[in-house]
Structures are given as structure tokens and as C-alpha cells.
Amino acid sequence: MNVRVGFIGGGSMAEAFIEAFISGELVLPSQICVSDVNNERLSYLKEKFGVRTFLKNQEVVLNSEV
């Protein structure tokens, strides 16, 4: 599927969705972006899944379709 998916908040729920989307081959990691106030959490998600991360929610909105 060719769609850009964004998550505002990178908590456990977002991580579960990201893992399911990637492992189910619904979207590529490069098509997913996440924002969170915790930079360590963003680093973890970026390293584990290869998703794009942002500290500002607005960046996710601008870079996502869903």
C-alpha cells in the first residue's frame, strides 16, 4: 500500500500498530512517522523499526495521509 501513516504519540499502542503494519507488509518503515515528547522513545522506535521521528506533532501531520 502506498500511503504515509503518522502517529502522534509513540507509546505502546503506537508501537503495536507500527509492528503490525510493518510485519504485515502493509507499509514500509519509510512511510511511517511518529512524534513524541520523549526523545529517547523516538530514538528507540527509529532504531527498532526504521520509522521517521519528530518532536513536533505538526511535522507528523504534514508528512502523513493517515
PDB file of C-alpha atoms in Angstrom:
ATOM      1  CA  MET A   1       0.000   0.000   0.000  1.00  0.00           C
ATOM      2  CA  ASN A   2       1.362   3.399  -0.892  1.00  0.00           C
ATOM      3  CA  VAL A   3       0.188   5.576   1.987  1.00  0.00           C
ATOM      4  CA  ARG A   4       2.011   7.663   4.581  1.00  0.00           C
ATOM      5  CA  VAL A   5       0.916   6.827   8.135  1.00  0.00           C
ATOM      6  CA  GLY A   6       1.535   9.051  11.145  1.00  0.00           C
ATOM      7  CA  PHE A   7       1.305   8.540  14.881  1.00  0.00           C
ATOM      8  CA  ILE A   8       1.025  11.386  17.351  1.00  0.00           C
ATOM      9  CA  GLY A   9       2.480   9.768  20.417  1.00  0.00           C
ATOM     10  CA  GLY A  10       4.969   6.927  20.321  1.00  0.00           C
ATOM     11  CA  GLY A  11       3.734   4.829  23.229  1.00  0.00           C
ATOM     12  CA  SER A  12       2.932   1.146  23.475  1.00  0.00           C
ATOM     13  CA  MET A  13      -0.206   1.372  21.328  1.00  0.00           C
ATOM     14  CA  ALA A  14       1.640   3.129  18.508  1.00  0.00           C
ATOM     15  CA  GLU A  15       4.453   0.598  18.737  1.00  0.00           C
ATOM     16  CA  ALA A  16       1.973  -2.287  18.424  1.00  0.00           C
ATOM     17  CA  PHE A  17       0.410  -0.733  15.320  1.00  0.00           C
ATOM     18  CA  ILE A  18       3.795   0.057  13.777  1.00  0.00           C
ATOM     19  CA  GLU A  19       4.987  -3.511  14.323  1.00  0.00           C
ATOM     20  CA  ALA A  20       1.781  -4.938  12.838  1.00  0.00           C
ATOM     21  CA  PHE A  21       1.865  -2.629   9.806  1.00  0.00           C
ATOM     22  CA  ILE A  22       5.496  -3.413   9.049  1.00  0.00           C
ATOM     23  CA  SER A  23       5.404  -7.156   9.756  1.00  0.00           C
ATOM     24  CA  GLY A  24       2.172  -7.469   7.768  1.00  0.00           C
ATOM     25  CA  GLU A  25       3.885  -5.616   4.918  1.00  0.00           C
ATOM     26  CA  LEU A  26       1.071  -3.074   4.784  1.00  0.00           C
ATOM     27  CA  VAL A  27       3.510  -0.148   4.686  1.00  0.00           C
ATOM     28  CA  LEU A  28       7.253   0.334   4.586  1.00  0.00           C
ATOM     29  CA  PRO A  29       9.049   1.814   7.589  1.00  0.00           C
ATOM     30  CA  SER A  30       9.867   4.886   5.488  1.00  0.00           C
ATOM     31  CA  GLN A  31       6.125   5.503   5.122  1.00  0.00           C
ATOM     32  CA  ILE A  32       5.596   5.774   8.888  1.00  0.00           C
ATOM     33  CA  CYS A  33       6.324   8.796  11.052  1.00  0.00           C
ATOM     34  CA  VAL A  34       5.914   9.283  14.777  1.00  0.00           C
ATOM     35  CA  SER A  35       6.008  12.252  17.127  1.00  0.00           C
ATOM     36  CA  ASP A  36       6.557  12.154  20.861  1.00  0.00           C
ATOM     37  CA  VAL A  37       7.824  14.455  23.605  1.00  0.00           C
ATOM     38  CA  ASN A  38      10.326  11.811  24.729  1.00  0.00           C
ATOM     39  CA  ASN A  39      13.390  11.875  22.504  1.00  0.00           C
ATOM     40  CA  GLU A  40      14.649   8.559  23.943  1.00  0.00           C
ATOM     41  CA  ARG A  41      11.384   6.881  22.911  1.00  0.00           C
ATOM     42  CA  LEU A  42      11.717   8.306  19.418  1.00  0.00           C
ATOM     43  CA  SER A  43      15.281   7.021  19.166  1.00  0.00           C
ATOM     44  CA  TYR A  44      14.105   3.571  20.239  1.00  0.00           C
ATOM     45  CA  LEU A  45      11.326   3.471  17.616  1.00  0.00           C
ATOM     46  CA  LYS A  46      13.639   4.765  14.900  1.00  0.00           C
ATOM     47  CA  GLU A  47      16.288   2.177  15.723  1.00  0.00           C
ATOM     48  CA  LYS A  48      13.871  -0.749  16.124  1.00  0.00           C
ATOM     49  CA  PHE A  49      11.635  -0.100  13.112  1.00  0.00           C
ATOM     50  CA  GLY A  50      13.411   2.435  10.899  1.00  0.00           C
ATOM     51  CA  VAL A  51      10.497   4.888  11.023  1.00  0.00           C
ATOM     52  CA  ARG A  52      10.816   8.658  10.730  1.00  0.00           C
ATOM     53  CA  THR A  53      10.500  10.539  14.013  1.00  0.00           C
ATOM     54  CA  PHE A  54       9.667  14.094  15.019  1.00  0.00           C
ATOM     55  CA  LEU A  55       9.421  16.046  18.261  1.00  0.00           C
ATOM     56  CA  LYS A  56       6.604  18.233  16.892  1.00  0.00           C
ATOM     57  CA  ASN A  57       3.140  16.849  16.127  1.00  0.00           C
ATOM     58  CA  GLN A  58       2.783  19.307  13.252  1.00  0.00           C
ATOM     59  CA  GLU A  59       5.578  17.522  11.384  1.00  0.00           C
ATOM     60  CA  VAL A  60       3.633  14.253  11.557  1.00  0.00           C
ATOM     61  CA  VAL A  61       0.501  15.935  10.252  1.00  0.00           C
ATOM     62  CA  LEU A  62       2.412  17.493   7.350  1.00  0.00           C
ATOM     63  CA  ASN A  63       4.081  14.191   6.461  1.00  0.00           C
ATOM     64  CA  SER A  64       1.105  11.838   6.786  1.00  0.00           C
ATOM     65  CA  GLU A  65      -2.065  10.967   4.947  1.00  0.00           C
ATOM     66  CA  VAL A  66      -3.488   8.752   7.684  1.00  0.00           C
TER      67      VAL A  66
END
